Coordinates of C-alpha atoms and ligand atoms in Angstrom, one line a residue:
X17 CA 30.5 -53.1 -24.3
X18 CA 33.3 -52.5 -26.3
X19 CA 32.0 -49.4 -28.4
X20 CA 33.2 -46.0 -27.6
X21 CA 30.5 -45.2 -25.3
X22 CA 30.6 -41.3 -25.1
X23 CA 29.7 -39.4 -21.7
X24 CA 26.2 -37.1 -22.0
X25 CA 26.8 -33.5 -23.1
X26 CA 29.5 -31.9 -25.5
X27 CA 29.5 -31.3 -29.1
X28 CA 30.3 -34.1 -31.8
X29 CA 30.8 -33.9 -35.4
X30 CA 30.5 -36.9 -37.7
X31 CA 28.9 -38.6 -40.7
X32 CA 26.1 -40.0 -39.9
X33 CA 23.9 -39.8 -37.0
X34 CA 21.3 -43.3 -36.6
X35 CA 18.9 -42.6 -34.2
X36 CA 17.9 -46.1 -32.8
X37 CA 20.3 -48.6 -31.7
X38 CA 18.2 -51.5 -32.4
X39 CA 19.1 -54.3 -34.6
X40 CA 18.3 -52.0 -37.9
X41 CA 20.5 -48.9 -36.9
X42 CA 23.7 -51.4 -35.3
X43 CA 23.7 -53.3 -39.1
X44 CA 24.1 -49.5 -40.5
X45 CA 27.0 -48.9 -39.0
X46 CA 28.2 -51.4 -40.8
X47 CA 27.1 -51.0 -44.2
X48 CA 28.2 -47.2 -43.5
X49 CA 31.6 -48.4 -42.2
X50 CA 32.1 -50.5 -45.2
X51 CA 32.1 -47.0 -47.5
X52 CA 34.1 -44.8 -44.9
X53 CA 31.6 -43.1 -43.0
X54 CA 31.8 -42.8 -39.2
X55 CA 28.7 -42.9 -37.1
X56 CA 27.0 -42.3 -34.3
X57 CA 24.6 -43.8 -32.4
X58 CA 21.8 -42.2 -30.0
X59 CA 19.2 -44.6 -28.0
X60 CA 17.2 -43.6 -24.8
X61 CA 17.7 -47.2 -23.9
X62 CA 20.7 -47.8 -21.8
X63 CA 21.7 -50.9 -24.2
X64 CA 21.5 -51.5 -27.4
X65 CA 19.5 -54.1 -29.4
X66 CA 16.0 -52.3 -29.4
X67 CA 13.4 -54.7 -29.2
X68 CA 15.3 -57.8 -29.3
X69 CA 16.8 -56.7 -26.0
X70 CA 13.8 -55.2 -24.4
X71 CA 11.1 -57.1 -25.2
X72 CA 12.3 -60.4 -26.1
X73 CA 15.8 -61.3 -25.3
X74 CA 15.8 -64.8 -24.4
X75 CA 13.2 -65.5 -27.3
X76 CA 14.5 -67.6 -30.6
X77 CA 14.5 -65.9 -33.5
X78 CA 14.6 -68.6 -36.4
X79 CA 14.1 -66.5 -39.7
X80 CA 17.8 -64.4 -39.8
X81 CA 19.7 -65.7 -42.9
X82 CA 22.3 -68.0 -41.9
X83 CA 21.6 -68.4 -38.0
X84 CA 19.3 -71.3 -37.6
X85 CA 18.0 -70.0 -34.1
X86 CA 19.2 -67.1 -32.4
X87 CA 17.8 -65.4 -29.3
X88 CA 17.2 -61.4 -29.0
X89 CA 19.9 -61.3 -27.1
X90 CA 22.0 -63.6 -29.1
X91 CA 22.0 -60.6 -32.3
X92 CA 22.8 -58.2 -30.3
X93 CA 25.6 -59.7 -29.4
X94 CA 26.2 -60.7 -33.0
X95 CA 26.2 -57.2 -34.3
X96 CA 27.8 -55.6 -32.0
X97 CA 30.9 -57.9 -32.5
X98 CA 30.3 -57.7 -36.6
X99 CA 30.3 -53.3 -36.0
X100 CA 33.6 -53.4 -33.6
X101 CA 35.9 -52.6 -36.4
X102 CA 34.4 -49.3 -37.5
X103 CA 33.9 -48.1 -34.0
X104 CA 31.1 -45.9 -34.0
X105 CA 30.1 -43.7 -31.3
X106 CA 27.1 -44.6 -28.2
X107 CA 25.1 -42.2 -26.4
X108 CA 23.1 -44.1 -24.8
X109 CA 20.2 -43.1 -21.8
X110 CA 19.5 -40.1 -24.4
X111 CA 16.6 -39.1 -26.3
X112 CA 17.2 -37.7 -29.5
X113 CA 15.0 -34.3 -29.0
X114 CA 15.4 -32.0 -31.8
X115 CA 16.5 -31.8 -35.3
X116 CA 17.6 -28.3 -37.0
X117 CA 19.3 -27.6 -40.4
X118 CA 23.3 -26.8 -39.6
X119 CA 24.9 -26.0 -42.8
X120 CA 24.4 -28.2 -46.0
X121 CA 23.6 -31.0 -42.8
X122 CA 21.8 -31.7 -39.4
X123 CA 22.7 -30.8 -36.1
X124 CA 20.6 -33.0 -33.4
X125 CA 20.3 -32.4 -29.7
X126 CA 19.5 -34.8 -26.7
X127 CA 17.6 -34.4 -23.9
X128 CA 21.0 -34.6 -21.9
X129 CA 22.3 -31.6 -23.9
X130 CA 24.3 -33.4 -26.6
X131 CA 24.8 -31.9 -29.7
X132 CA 26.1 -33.7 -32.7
X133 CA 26.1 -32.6 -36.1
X134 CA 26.4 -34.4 -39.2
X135 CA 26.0 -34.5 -43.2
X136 CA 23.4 -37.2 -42.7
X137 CA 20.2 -38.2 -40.2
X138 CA 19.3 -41.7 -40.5
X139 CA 16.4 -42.3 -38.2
X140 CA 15.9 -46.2 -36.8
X141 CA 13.8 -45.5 -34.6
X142 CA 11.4 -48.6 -34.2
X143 CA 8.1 -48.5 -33.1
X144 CA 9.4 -45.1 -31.1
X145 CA 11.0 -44.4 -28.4
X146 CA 11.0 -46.9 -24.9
X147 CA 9.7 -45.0 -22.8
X148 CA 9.4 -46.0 -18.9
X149 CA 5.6 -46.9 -17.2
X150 CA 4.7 -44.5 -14.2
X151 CA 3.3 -46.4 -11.6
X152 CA 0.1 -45.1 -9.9
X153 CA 1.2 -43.4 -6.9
X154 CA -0.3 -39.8 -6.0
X155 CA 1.7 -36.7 -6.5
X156 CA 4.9 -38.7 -7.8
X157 CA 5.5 -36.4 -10.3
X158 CA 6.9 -33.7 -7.6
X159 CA 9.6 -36.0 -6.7
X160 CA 10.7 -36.8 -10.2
X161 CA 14.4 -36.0 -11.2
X162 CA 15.3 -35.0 -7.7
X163 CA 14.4 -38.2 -5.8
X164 CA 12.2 -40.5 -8.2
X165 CA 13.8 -42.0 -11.5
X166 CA 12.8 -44.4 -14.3
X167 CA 16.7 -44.8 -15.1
X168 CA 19.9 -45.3 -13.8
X169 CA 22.1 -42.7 -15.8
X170 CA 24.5 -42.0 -12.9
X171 CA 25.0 -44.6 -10.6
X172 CA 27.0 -42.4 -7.6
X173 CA 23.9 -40.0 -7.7
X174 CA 22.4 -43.1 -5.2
X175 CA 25.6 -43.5 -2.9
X176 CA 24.8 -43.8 0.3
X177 CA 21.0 -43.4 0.0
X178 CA 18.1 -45.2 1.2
X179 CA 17.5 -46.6 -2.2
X180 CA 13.8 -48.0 -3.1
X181 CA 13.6 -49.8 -6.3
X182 CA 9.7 -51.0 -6.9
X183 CA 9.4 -54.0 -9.4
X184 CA 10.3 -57.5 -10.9
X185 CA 11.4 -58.1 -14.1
X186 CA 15.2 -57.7 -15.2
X187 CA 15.4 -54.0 -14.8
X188 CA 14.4 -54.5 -11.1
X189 CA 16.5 -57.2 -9.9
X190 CA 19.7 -55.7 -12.1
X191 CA 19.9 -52.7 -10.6
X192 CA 18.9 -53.9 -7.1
X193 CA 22.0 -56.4 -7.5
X194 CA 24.1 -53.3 -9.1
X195 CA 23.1 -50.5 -6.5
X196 CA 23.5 -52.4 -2.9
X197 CA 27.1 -52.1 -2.6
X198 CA 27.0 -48.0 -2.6
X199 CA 23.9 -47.5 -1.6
X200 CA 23.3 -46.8 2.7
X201 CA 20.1 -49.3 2.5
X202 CA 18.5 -51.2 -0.2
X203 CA 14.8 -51.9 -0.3
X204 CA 13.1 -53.8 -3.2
X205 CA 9.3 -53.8 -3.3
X206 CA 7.6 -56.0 -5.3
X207 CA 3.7 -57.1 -5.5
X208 CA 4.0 -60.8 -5.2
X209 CA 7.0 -63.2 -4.2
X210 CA 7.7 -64.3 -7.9
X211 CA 9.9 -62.9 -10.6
X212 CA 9.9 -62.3 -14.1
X213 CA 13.6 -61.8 -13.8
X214 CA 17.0 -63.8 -14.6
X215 CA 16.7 -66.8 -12.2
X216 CA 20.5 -66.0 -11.5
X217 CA 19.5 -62.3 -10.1
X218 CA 16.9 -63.5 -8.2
X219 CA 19.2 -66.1 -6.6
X220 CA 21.9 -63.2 -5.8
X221 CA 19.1 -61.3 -4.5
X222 CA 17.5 -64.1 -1.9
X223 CA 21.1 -64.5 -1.0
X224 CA 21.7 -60.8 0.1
X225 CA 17.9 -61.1 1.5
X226 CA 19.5 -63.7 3.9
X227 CA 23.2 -62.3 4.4
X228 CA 21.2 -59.3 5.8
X229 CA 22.6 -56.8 3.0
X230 CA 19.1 -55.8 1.4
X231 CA 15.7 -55.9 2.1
X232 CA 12.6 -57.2 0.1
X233 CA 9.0 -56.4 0.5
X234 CA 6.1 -58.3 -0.7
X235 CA 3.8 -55.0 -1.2
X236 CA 3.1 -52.4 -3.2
X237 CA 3.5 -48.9 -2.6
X238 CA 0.4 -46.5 -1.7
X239 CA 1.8 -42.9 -1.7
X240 CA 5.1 -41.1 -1.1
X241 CA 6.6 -38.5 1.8
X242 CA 8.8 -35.5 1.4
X243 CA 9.3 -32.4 1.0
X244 CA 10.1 -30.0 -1.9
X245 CA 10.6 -33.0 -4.3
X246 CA 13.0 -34.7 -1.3
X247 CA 11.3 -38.1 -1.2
X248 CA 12.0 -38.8 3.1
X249 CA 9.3 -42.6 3.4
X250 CA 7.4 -44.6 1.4
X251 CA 3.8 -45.7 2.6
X252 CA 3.5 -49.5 1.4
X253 CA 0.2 -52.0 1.9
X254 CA 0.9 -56.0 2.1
X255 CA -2.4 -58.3 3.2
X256 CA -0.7 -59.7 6.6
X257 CA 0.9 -56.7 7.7
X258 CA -1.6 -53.8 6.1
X259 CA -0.4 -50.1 6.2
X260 CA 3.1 -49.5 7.2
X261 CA 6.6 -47.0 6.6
X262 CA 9.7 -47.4 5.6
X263 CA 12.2 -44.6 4.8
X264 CA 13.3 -43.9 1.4
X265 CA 15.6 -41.4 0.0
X266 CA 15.4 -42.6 -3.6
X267 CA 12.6 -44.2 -5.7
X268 CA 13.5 -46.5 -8.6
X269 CA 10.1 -47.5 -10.1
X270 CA 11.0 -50.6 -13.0
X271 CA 7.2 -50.9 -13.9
X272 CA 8.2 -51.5 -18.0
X273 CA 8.1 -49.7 -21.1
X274 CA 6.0 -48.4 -23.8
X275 CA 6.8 -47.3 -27.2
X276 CA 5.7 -43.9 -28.5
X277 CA 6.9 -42.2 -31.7
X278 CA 8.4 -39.4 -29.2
X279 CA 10.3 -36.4 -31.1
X280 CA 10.6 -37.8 -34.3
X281 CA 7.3 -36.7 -34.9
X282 CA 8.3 -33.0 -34.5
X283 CA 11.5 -33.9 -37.3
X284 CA 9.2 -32.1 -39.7
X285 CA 8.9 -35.3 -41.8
X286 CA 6.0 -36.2 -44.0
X287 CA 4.5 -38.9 -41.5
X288 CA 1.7 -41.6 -42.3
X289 CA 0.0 -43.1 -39.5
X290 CA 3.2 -42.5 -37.6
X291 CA 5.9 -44.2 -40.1
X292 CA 8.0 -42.5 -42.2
X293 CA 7.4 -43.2 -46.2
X294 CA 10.6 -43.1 -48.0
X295 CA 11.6 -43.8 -51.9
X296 CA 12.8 -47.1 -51.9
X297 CA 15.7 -47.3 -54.0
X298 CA 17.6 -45.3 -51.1
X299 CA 15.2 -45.7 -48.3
X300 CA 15.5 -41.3 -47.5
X301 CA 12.2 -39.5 -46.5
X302 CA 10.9 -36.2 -48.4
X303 CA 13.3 -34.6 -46.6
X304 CA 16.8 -34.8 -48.6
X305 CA 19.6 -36.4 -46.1
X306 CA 17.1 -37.9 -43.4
X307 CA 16.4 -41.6 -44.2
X308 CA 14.4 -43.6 -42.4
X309 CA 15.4 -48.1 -41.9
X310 CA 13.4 -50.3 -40.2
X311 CA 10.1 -50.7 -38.3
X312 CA 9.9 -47.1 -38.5
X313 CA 9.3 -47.0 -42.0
X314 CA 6.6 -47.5 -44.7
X315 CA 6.7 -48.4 -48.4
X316 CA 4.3 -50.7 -50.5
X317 CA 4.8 -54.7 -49.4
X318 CA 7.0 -53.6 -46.2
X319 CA 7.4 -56.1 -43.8
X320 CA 8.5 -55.4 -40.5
X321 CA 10.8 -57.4 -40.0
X322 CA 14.3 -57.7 -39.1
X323 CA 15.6 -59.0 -42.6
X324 CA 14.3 -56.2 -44.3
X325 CA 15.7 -53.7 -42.0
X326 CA 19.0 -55.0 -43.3
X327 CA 18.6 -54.2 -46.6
X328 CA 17.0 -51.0 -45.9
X329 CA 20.3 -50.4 -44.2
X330 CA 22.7 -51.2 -47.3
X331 CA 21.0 -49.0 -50.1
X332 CA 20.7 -45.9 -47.3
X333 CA 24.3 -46.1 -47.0
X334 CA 25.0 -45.9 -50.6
X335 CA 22.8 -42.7 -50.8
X336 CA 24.7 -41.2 -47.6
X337 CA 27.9 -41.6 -49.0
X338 CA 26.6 -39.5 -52.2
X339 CA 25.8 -37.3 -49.3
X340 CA 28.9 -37.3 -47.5
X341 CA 31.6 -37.8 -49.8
X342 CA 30.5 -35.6 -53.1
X343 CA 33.4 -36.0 -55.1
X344 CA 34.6 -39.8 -54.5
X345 CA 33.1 -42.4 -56.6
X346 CA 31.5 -45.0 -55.3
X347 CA 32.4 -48.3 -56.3
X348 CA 30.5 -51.5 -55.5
X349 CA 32.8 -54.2 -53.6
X350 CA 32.2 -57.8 -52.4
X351 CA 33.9 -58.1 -49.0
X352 CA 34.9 -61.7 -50.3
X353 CA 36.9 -60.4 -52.8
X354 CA 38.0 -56.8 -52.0
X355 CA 41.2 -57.1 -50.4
X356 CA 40.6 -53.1 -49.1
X357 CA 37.3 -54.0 -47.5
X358 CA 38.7 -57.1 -45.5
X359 CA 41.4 -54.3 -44.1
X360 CA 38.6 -52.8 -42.4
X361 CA 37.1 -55.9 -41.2
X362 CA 40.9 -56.0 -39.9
X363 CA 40.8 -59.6 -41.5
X364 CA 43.0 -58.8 -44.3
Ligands
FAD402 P1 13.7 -51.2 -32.6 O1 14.2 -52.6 -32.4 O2 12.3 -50.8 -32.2 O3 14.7 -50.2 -32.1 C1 14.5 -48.8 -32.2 C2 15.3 -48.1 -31.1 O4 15.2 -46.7 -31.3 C3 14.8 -48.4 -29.7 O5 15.8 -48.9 -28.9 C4 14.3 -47.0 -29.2 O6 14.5 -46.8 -27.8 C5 15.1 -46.0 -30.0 N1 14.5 -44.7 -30.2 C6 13.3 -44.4 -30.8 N2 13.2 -43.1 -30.8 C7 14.2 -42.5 -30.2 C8 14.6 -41.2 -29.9 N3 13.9 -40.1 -30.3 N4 15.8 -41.0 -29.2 C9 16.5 -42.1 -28.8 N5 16.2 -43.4 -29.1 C10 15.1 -43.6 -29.8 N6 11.4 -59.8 -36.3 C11 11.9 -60.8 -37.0 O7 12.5 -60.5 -38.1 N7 11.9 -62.1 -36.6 C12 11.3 -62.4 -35.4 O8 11.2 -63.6 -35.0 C13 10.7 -61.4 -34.6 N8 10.1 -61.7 -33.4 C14 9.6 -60.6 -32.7 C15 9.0 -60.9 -31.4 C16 8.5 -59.9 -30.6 C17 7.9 -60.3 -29.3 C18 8.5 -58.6 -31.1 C19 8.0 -57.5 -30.3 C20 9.1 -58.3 -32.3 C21 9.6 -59.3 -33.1 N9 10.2 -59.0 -34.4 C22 10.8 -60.0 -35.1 C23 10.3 -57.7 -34.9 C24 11.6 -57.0 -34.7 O9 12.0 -57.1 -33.4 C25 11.6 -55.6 -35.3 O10 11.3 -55.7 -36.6 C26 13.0 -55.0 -35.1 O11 13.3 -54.9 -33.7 C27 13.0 -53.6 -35.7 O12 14.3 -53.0 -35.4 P2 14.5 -51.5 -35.4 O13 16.0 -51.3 -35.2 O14 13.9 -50.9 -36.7 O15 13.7 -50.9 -34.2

């Protein structure tokens, strides 16, 4: 990633905050950048792309204007070359968690004790927020945050642990592959000997299977033992073997994700059905300075789609810059033909 990806915690000031970094909030830092306004980015996703990374990466899309087919994956990549130039600002693993009034703008904080303030809130925040499946396992919840995690924010926190990681799609196999070298032991546990992972990972994985490095379980996990949230075994069920142990310092659960609205809903926003309405000659909500792109919002004839979110994107940015630069005047430029726009592309 080649975006200034900043560390969790501290204090930021800036333009514009976009919370989402799906496909909708990466194209507004470019429609921002193109005026002169800085951003930054907050996603409780430890990527970005949104949906097109989490749900359907390796899936064509073939109705983007100009790319004949394209996967999930593929945009991303896209947009996050086409944004390079105006490098904007990633917090990443962080859930945007409250909004209050700071001055004639916003100041917003994260649930890993970020604050950022800026003139302007632009909120792309999808269908909500990812948030991670709990698997069914008795009393988990007392082992959560000290030994049982649905993310991997700090990779040393699991050096030389007994590291469990339960599950097998990409998440599973990623971090199994990225957490054996520092951990003591690795164990994976998944339900069936089949993936829905990279074929590559679960290559690398068999390999380490065979070299000895890691182990993998074909069963799934009944309950959990500890003490005072210090997860110590792991009772797990397979059909040959039935009941048995193993010990396990650290839980990783990869079970999925679902989307809920989350803490936008507290933003104090009018909200119908859970989208945001907005005026759509600016694409900002009842509340003056928050705006609201994407599959998050809701206007007569909108279509949730990808293309729309785009445009969405470009008149918002006009409206911030109103916003953010009060006494400039904004003129409308081609970047074909304005010779001071292509210097910020850096093609001039
Ligand atoms: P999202 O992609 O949902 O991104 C929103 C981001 O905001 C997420 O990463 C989320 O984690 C983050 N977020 C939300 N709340 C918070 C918070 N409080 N704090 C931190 N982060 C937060 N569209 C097309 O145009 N063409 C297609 O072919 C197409 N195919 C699709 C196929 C599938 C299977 C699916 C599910 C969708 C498809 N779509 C398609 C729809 C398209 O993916 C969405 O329209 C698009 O992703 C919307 O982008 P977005 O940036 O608005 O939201």
């Amino acid at each position: 990633m080649t975006e200034k990806v900043a560390a969790p915690g501290g204090f930021h000031k800036t333009d514009v905050v976009i919370i989402g970094a799906g496909p909708i909030g990466l194209f507004a830092v470019f429609e921002l950048g193109l005026l002169d306004l800085k951003a930054h980015l907050i996603d409780i996703l430890d990527r970005p792309g949104g949906q097109c990374t989490e749900l359907y990466p390796e899936k064509p899309i073939y109705d983007i204007p100009g790319l004949v087919e394209v996967t999930g994956q593929g945009l991303t990549d896209r947009l996050m070359d086409q944004i390079k130039p105006f490098q904007a600002t990633l917090h990443v693993g962080q859930m945007a968690e409250s909004l209050e009034k700071a001055g004639d703008g916003w100041r917003i904080t994260t649930d890993a004790g970020t604050q950022i303030e800026a003139r302007v809130v632009v909120i792309a925040a999808g269908g909500g927020s990812f948030t991670p499946k709990k698997p069914p396992i008795p009393g988990i919840e007392s082992y959560e945050n000290t030994s049982v995690f649905y993310a991997v924010r700090k990779m040393d926190r699991f050096s030389d642990k007994i590291v469990v990681i339960a599950g097998g799609g990409d998440s599973a196999l990623d971090w199994a592959l990225n957490l054996q070298p520092i951990a003591k032991r690795l164990v994976l546990v998944h339900h069936r000997d089949g993936f829905r992972a990279a074929p590559d990972s679960v290559n690398k994985m068999r390999a380490l299977v065979a070299e000895g490095k890691m182990e993998f379980h074909v069963a799934s996990i009944k309950s959990l033992r500890g003490a005072e949230g210090q997860l110590q075994g792991l009772a797990l069920n397979n059909k040959e073997r039935g009941d048995y142990e193993i010990p396990g310092e650290m839980l990783l659960p990869f079970f999925g994700l679902t989307m809920k609205l989350g803490p936008v809903a507290n933003f104090g926003i009018n909200l119908h059905e859970n989208l945001i309405p907005v005026d759509t000659s600016k694409f900002e909500s009842n509340v003056p300075g928050l705006f609201a792109i994407g599959d998050i919002n809701t206007y007569p004839g909108k279509l949730k789609l990808i293309l729309s979110g785009f445009h969405e994107g470009a008149l918002m940015a006009q409206q911030a810059f109103r916003y953010c630069r009060p006494d400039e005047k904004l003129r409308f430029q081609y970047t074909t033909s304005s010779s001071s726009l292509q210097k910020k592309l850096g093609v001039a």
